[in-house]
Short mmCIF file of C-alpha atoms in Angstrom, two decimals:
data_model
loop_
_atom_site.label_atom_id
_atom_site.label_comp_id
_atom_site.label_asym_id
_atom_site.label_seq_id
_atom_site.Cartn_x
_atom_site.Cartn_y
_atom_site.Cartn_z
CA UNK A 1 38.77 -45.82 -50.58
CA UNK A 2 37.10 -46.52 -53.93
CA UNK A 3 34.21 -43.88 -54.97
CA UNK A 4 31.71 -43.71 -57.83
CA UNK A 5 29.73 -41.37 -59.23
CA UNK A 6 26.24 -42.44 -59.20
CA UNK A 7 24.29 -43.32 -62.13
CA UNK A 8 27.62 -42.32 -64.35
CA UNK A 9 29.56 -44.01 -66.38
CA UNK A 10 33.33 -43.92 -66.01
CA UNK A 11 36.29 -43.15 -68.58
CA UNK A 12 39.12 -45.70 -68.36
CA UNK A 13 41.21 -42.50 -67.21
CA UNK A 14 38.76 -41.97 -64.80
CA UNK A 15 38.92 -45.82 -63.52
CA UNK A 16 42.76 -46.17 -63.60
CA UNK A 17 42.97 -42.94 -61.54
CA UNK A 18 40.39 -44.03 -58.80
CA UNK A 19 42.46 -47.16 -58.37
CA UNK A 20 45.48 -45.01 -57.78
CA UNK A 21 43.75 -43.04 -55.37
CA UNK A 22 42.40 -46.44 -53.68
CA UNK A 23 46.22 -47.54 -53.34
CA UNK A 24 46.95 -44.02 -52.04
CA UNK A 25 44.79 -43.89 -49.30
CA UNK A 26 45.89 -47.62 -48.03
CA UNK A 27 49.45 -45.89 -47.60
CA UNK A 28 47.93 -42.51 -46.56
CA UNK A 29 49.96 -41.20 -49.63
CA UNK A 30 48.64 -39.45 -52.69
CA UNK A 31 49.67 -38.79 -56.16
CA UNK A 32 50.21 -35.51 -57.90
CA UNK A 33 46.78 -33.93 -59.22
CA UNK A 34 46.98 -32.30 -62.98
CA UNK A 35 43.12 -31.56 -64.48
CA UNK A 36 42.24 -30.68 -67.91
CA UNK A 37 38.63 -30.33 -67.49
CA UNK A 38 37.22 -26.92 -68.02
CA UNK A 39 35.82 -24.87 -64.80
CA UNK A 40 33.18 -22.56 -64.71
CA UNK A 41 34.56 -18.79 -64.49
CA UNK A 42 34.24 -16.56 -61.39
CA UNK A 43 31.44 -14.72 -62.04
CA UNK A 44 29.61 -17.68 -62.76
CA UNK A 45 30.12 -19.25 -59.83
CA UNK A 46 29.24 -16.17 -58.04
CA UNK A 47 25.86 -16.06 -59.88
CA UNK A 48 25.04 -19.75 -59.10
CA UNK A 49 25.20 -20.17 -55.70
CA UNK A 50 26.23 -23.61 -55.05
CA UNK A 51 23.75 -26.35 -53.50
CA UNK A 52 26.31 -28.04 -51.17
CA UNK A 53 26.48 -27.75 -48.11
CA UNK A 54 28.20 -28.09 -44.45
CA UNK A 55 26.34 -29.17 -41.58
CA UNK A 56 25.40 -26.31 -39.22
CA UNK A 57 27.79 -26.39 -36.15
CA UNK A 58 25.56 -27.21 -33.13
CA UNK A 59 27.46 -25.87 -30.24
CA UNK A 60 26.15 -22.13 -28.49
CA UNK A 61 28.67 -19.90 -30.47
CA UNK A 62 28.48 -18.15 -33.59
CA UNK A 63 31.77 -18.58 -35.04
CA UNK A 64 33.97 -16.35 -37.17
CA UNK A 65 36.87 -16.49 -39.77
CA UNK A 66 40.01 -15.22 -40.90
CA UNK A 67 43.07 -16.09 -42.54
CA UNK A 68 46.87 -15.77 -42.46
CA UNK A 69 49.83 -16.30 -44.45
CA UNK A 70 53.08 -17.31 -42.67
CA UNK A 71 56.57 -17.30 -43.34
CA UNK A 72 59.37 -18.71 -41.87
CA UNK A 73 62.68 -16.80 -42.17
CA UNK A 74 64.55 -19.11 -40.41
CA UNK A 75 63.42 -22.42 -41.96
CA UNK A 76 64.00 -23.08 -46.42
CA UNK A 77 60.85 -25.16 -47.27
CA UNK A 78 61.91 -28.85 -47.40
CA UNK A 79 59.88 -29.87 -50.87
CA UNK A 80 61.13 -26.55 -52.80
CA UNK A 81 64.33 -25.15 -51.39
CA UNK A 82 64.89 -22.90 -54.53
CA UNK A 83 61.29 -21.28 -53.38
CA UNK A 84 62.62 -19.77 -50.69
CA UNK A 85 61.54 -20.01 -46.86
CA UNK A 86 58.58 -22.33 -45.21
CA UNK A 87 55.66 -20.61 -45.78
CA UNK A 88 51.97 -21.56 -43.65
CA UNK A 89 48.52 -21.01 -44.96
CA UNK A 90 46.02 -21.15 -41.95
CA UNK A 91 42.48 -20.66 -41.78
CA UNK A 92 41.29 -19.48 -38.04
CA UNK A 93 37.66 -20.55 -37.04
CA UNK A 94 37.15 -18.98 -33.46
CA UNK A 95 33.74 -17.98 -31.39
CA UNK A 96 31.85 -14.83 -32.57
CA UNK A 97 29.89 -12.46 -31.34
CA UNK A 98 26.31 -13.23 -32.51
CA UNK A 99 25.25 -10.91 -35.99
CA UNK A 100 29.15 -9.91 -36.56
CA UNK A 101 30.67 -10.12 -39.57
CA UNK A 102 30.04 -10.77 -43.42
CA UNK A 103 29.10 -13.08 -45.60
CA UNK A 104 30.19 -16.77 -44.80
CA UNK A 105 33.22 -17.12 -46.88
CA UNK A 106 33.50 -20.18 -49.81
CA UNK A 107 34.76 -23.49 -49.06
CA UNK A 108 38.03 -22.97 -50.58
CA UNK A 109 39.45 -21.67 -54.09
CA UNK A 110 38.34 -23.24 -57.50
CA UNK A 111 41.71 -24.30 -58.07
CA UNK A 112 41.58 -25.67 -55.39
CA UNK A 113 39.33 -27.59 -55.89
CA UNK A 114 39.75 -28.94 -59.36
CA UNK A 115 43.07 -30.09 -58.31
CA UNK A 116 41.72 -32.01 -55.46
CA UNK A 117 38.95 -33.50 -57.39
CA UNK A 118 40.84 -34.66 -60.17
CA UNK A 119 43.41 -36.30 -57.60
CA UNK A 120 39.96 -38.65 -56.91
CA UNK A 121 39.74 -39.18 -60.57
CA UNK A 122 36.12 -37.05 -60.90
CA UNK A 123 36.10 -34.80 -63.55
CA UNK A 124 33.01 -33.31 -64.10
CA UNK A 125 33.20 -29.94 -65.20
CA UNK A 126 30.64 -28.36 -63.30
CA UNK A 127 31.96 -29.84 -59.60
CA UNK A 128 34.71 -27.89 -59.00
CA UNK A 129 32.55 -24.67 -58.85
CA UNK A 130 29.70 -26.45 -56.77
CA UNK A 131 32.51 -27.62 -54.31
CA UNK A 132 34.50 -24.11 -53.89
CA UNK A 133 30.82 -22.87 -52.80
CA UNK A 134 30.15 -25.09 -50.79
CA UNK A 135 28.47 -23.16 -47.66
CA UNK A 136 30.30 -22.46 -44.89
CA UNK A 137 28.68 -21.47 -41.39
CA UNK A 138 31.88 -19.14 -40.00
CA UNK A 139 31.48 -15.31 -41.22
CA UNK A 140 34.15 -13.52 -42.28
CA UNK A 141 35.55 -10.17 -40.22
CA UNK A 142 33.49 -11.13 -37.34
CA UNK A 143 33.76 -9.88 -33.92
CA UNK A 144 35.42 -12.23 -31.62
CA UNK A 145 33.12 -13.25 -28.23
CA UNK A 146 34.61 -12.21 -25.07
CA UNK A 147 36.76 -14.55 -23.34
CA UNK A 148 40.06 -16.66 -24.05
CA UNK A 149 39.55 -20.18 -25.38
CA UNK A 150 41.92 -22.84 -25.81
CA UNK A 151 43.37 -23.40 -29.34
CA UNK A 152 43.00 -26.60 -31.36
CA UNK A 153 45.41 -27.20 -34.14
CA UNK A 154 44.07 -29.29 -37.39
CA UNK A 155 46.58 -30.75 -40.00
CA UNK A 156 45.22 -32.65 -43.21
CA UNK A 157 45.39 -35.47 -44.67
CA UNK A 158 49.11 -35.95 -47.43
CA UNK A 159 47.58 -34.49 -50.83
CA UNK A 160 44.25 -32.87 -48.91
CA UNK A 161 43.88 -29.05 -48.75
CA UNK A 162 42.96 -28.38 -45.21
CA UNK A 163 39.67 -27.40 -46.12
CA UNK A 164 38.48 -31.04 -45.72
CA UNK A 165 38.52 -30.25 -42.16
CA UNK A 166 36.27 -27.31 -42.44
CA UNK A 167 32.96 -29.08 -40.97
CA UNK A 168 35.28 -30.34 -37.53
CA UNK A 169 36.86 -26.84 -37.25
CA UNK A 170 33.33 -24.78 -37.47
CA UNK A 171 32.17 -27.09 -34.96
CA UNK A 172 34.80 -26.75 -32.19
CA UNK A 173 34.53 -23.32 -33.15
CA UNK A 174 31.07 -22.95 -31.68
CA UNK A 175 31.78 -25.29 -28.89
CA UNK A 176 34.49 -22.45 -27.50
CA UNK A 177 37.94 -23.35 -29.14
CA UNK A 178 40.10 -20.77 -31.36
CA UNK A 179 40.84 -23.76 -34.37
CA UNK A 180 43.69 -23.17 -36.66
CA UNK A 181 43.91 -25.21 -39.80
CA UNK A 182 47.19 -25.30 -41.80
CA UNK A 183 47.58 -26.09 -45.28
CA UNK A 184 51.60 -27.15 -45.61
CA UNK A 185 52.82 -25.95 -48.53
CA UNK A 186 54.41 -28.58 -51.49
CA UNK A 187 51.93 -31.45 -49.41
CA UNK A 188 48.56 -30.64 -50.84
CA UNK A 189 47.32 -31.39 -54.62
CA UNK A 190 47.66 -27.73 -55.00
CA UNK A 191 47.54 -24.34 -52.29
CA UNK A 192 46.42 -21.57 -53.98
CA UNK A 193 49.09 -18.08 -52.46
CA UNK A 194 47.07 -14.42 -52.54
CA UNK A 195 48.74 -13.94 -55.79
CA UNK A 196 46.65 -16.79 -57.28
CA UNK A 197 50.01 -18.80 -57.37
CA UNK A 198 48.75 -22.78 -57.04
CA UNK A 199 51.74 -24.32 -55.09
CA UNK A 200 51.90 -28.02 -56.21
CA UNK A 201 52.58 -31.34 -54.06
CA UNK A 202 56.84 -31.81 -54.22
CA UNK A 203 56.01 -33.97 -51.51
CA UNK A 204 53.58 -36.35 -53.60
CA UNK A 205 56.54 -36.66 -56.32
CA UNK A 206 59.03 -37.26 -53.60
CA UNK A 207 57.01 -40.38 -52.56
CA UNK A 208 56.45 -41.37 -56.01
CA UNK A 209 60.09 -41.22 -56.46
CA UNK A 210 61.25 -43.94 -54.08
CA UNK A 211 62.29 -47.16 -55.71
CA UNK A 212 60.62 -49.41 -52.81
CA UNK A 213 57.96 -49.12 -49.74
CA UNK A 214 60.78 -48.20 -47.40
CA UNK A 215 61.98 -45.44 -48.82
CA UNK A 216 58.15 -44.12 -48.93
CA UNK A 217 57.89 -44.68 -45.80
CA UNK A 218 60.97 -42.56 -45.10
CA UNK A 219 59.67 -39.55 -46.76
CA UNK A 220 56.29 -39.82 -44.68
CA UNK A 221 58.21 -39.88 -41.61
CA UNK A 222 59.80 -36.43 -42.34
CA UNK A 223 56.37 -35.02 -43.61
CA UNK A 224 55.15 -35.69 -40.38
CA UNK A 225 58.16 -34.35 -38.13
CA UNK A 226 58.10 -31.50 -41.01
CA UNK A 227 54.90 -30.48 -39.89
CA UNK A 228 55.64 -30.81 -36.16
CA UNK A 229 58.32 -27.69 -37.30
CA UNK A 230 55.73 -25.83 -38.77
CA UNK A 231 53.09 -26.21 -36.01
CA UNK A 232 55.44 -25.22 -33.56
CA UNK A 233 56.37 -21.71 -35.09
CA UNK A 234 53.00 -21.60 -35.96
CA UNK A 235 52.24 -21.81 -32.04
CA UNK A 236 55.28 -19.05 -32.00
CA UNK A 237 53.38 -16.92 -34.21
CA UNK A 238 49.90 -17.05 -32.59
CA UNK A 239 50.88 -17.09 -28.86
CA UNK A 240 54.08 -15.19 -28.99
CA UNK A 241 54.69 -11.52 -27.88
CA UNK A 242 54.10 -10.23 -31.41
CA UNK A 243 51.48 -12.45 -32.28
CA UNK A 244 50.13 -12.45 -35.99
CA UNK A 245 46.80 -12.69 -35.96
CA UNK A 246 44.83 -9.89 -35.06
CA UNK A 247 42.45 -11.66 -32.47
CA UNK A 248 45.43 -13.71 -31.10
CA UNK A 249 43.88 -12.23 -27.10
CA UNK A 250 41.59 -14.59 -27.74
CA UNK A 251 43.47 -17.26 -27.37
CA UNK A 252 44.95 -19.14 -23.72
CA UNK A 253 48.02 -20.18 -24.58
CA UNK A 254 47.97 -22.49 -21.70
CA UNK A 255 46.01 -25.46 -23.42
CA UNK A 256 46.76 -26.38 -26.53
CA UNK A 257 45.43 -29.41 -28.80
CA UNK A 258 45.89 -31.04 -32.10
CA UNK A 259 44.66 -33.23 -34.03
CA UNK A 260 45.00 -34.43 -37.95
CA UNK A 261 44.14 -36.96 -40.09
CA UNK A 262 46.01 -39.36 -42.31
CA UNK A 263 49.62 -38.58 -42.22
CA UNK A 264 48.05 -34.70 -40.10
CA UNK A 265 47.17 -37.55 -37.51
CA UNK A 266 50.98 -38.75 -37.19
CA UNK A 267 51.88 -35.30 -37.37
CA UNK A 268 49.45 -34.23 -34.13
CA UNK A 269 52.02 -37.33 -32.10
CA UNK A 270 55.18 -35.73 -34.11
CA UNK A 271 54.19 -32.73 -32.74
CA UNK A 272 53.55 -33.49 -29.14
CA UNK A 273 56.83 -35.10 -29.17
CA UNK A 274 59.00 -32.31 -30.01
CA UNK A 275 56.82 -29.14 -28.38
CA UNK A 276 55.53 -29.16 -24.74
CA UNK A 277 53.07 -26.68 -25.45
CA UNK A 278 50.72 -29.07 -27.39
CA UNK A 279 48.45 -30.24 -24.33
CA UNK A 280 47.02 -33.03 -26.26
CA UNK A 281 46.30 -35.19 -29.64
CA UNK A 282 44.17 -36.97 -32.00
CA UNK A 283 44.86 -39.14 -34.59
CA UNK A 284 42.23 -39.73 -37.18
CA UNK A 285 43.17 -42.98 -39.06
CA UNK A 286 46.96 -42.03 -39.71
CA UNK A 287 50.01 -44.45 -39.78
CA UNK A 288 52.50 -43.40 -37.49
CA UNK A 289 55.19 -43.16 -40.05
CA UNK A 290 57.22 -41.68 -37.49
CA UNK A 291 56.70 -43.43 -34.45
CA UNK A 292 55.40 -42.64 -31.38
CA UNK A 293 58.70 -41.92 -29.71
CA UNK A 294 59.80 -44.20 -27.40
CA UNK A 295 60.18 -41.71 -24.08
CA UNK A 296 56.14 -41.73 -24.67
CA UNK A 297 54.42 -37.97 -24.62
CA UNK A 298 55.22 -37.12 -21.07
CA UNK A 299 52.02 -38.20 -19.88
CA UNK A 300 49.84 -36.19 -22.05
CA UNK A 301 46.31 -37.56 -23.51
CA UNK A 302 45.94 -38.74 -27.01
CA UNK A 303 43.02 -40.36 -28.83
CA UNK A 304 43.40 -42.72 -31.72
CA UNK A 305 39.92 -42.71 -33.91
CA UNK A 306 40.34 -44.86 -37.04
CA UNK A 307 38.22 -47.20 -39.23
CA UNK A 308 37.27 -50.90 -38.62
CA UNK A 309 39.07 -53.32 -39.13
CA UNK A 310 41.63 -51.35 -40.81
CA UNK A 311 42.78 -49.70 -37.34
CA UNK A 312 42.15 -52.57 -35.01
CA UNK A 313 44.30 -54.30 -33.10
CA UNK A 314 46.25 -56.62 -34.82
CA UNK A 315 44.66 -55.07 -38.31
CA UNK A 316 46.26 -53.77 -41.19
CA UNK A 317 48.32 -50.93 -39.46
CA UNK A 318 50.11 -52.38 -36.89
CA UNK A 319 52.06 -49.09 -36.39
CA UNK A 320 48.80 -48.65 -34.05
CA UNK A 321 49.14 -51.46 -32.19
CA UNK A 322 53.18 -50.27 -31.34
CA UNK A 323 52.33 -46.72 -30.82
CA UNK A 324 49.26 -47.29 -28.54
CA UNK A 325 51.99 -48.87 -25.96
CA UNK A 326 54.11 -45.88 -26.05
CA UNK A 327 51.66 -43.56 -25.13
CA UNK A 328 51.78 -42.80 -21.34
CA UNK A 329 49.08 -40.66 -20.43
CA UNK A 330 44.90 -41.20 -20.52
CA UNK A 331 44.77 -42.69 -23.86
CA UNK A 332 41.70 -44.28 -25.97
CA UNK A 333 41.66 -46.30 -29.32
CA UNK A 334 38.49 -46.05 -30.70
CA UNK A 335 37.36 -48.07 -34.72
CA UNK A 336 34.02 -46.85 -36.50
CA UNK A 337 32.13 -49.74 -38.05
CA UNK A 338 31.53 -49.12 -41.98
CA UNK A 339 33.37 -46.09 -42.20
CA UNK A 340 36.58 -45.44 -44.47
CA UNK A 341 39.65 -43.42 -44.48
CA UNK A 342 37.98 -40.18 -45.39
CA UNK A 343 34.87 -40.59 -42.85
CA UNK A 344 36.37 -38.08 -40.39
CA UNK A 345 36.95 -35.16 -43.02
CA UNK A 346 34.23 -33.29 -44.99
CA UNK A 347 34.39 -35.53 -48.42
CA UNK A 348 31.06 -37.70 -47.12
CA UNK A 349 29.37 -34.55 -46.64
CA UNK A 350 29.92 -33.24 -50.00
CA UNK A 351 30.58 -36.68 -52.06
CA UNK A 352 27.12 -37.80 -50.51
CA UNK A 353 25.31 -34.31 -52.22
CA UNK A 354 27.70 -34.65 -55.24
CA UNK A 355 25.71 -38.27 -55.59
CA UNK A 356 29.14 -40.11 -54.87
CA UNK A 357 29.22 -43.61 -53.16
CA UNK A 358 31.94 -45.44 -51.68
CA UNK A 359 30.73 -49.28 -51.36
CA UNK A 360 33.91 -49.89 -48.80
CA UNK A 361 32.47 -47.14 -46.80
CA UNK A 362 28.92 -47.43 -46.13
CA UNK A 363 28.60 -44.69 -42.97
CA UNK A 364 25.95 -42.01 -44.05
CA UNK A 365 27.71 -39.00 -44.61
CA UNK A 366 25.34 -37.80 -40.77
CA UNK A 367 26.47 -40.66 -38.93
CA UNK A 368 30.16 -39.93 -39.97
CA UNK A 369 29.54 -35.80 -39.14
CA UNK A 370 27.93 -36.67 -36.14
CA UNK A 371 31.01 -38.89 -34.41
CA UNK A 372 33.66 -37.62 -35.75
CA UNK A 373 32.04 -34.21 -33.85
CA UNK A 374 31.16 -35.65 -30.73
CA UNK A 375 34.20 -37.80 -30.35
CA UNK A 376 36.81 -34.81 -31.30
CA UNK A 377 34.95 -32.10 -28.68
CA UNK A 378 34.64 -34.98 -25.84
CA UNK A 379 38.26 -35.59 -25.95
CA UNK A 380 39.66 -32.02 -26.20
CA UNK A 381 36.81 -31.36 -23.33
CA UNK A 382 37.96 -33.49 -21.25
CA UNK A 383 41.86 -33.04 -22.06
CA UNK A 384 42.12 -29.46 -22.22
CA UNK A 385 39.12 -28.12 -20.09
CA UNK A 386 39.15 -30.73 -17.11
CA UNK A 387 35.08 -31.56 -18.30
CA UNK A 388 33.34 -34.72 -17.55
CA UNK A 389 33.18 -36.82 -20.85
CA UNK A 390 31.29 -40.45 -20.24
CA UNK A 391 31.62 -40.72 -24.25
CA UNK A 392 34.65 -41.26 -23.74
CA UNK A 393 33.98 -43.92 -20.55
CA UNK A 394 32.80 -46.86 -22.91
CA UNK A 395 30.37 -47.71 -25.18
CA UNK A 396 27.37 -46.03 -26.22
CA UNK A 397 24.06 -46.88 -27.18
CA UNK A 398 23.59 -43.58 -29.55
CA UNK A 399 26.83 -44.41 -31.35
CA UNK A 400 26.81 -48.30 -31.60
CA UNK A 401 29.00 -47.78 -35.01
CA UNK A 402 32.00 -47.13 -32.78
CA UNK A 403 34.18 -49.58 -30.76
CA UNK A 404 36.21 -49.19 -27.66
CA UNK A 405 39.55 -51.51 -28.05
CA UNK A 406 41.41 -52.24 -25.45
CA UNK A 407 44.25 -54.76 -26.62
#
């Protein structure tokens, strides 16, 4: 994925660190993030509210949010042993009880975000503020809605903060799923702690590191089964008897999904592999550095959505074309004309209001919302509440962009 700033002219800094990013995102890797542009201060931000925005979620809940903070005793993190145990940032998205709760909360931390935008090689001083503002739709310290739901799992792209999947996780939200999102710690261009610690990506220097494709390709693998580790005791933590999060009743521990993208769509197959709980999985344009396993996924459903022709059969990744004969239960591999690897997150929606084009890529940032939405909710539908989902049947006339391949 190359972007550009419209109507602004680029430094060769600026260029040379795009191109990285372009190279990045054909491995679903990503290089370490350090900015030196200036950000605007807190209280300026909180006197300018930002312009950007998420699309509203359309289902029939209001939806809340809250957040946890994870450790693992019983596992050192893998990037940064000397750090001391696996730690878990999550963000939980869940329906609401109509007029509960405060204010919506901020996209994500300013830190945050200048890391992540200077991974993309923009460095405009004033972004980073705009994008931590971004408007959100889930209110904070809201009152759950009566009922148990079944819990959907989201895992981010290598180098993303999960935030990127903010738009996807409102939406389920309001559709009648409790959505976790985990940032893994050491994977992400920075993960801002409560302390105001900014964790940085071990993980993007361990790639860098190798001497040759292969050995990348190694270290990918074990991000992916790393995170199948941490989703698991995450699942331990949130359906166990002394769950963590205080609205964990609202949850039916009985059905389960996940999905991810890039390297968090691996993961969601990694995961499924190695935890019987997980009911179901979506991959959204991730290589299966670690491959599907073998044994298949004990019959379980699992929908591959990725970019055309990267992601067709026979294209570019043909870890797609091996992994979509190991899978062994109701299955679908679906390719979205013009789209590119960041179509299903949140970065059209806000590189599309930050006047940011990606020629590879030319999807309107609504078209990309709008099936990435509808694709996501008919699958878990379907897989984890026995619903009808004809979307999922064959084509369809309202979304002629995407393509049903059946090799």
């Amino acid at each position: 994925m190359t972007i550009f700033p419209r109507n602004r002219r680029r430094s060769a800094a600026a260029s040379a660190a795009v191109a990285l990013v372009a190279l990045a995102t054909l491995a679903t890797t990503a290089a370490p993030a350090s900015a030196s542009a200036s950000i605007p201060t807190a209280a300026a931000v909180a006197a300018t509210p930002s312009a950007l925005a998420l699309p509203r979620p359309t289902g029939p809940y209001a939806t809340g949010r809250d957040a946890l903070l994870l450790t693992d005793h019983a596992r050192p993190d893998p990037w940064a042993p000397d750090a001391g145990p696996r730690r878990l940032s999550v963000t939980l998205h869940y329906p609401a009880r109509p007029g509960t709760g405060g204010d919506p909360a901020p996209y994500l931390a300013v830190d945050e975000a200048r890391l992540m935008l200077a991974q993309r090689g923009l460095d405009d001083p004033a972004w980073p503020g705009l994008v931590s503002a971004a408007r959100t739709h889930a209110r904070t310290a809201a009152a759950p809605a009566p009922g148990r739901f079944p819990l959907v799992v989201l895992s981010p792209g290598f180098g993303t903060p999960r935030a990127t999947l903010t738009g996807l996780a409102e939406e389920l939200a309001s559709r009648g799923y409790v959505v976790a999102s985990a940032d893994h710690p050491y994977e992400t261009t920075g993960m801002e702690l409560p302390d105001g610690r900014v964790l940085p990506c071990a993980a993007c220097d361990a790639v860098d590191a190798q001497p040759d494709e292969a050995g990348r390709r190694k270290v990918l693998a074990a991000v992916s089964t790393g995170r199948a580790a941490d989703v698991s005791f995450l699942l331990d933590r949130l359906t166990g008897p002394r769950p963590a999060w205080r609205h964990a009743r609202t949850i039916d521990p009985h059905r389960i999904g996940m999905a991810g993208h890039s390297i968090g769509g691996n993961a969601a197959a990694s995961t499924m592999a190695a935890d019987r709980r997980v009911d179901a999985g979506v991959n959204m344009d991730g290589m299966f550095f670690d491959p599907v396993s073998a044994r298949g996924l004990g019959g379980r459903p699992f929908l591959m959505l990725g970019t055309e022709p990267g992601h067709g059969p026979g294209g570019g990744d043909t870890t797609w074309d091996e992994g979509w004969t190991r899978l062994d239960g109701f299955k679908r591999w679906l390719t979205v004309r013009d789209s590119g690897h960041f179509t299903f997150t949140d970065t059209p929606e806000i590189g599309e209001q930050l006047g940011i084009v990606d020629p590879s890529a030319p999807l309107s940032a609504a078209r990309s919302t709008t099936i990435t939405r509808a694709y996501v909710t008919a699958f878990f539908d379907r897989s984890l509440r026995g619903r009808p989902a004809r979307l999922l049947d064959g084509p369809s006339p309202a979304h002629p962009e995407v393509l049903f391949r059946r090799p």
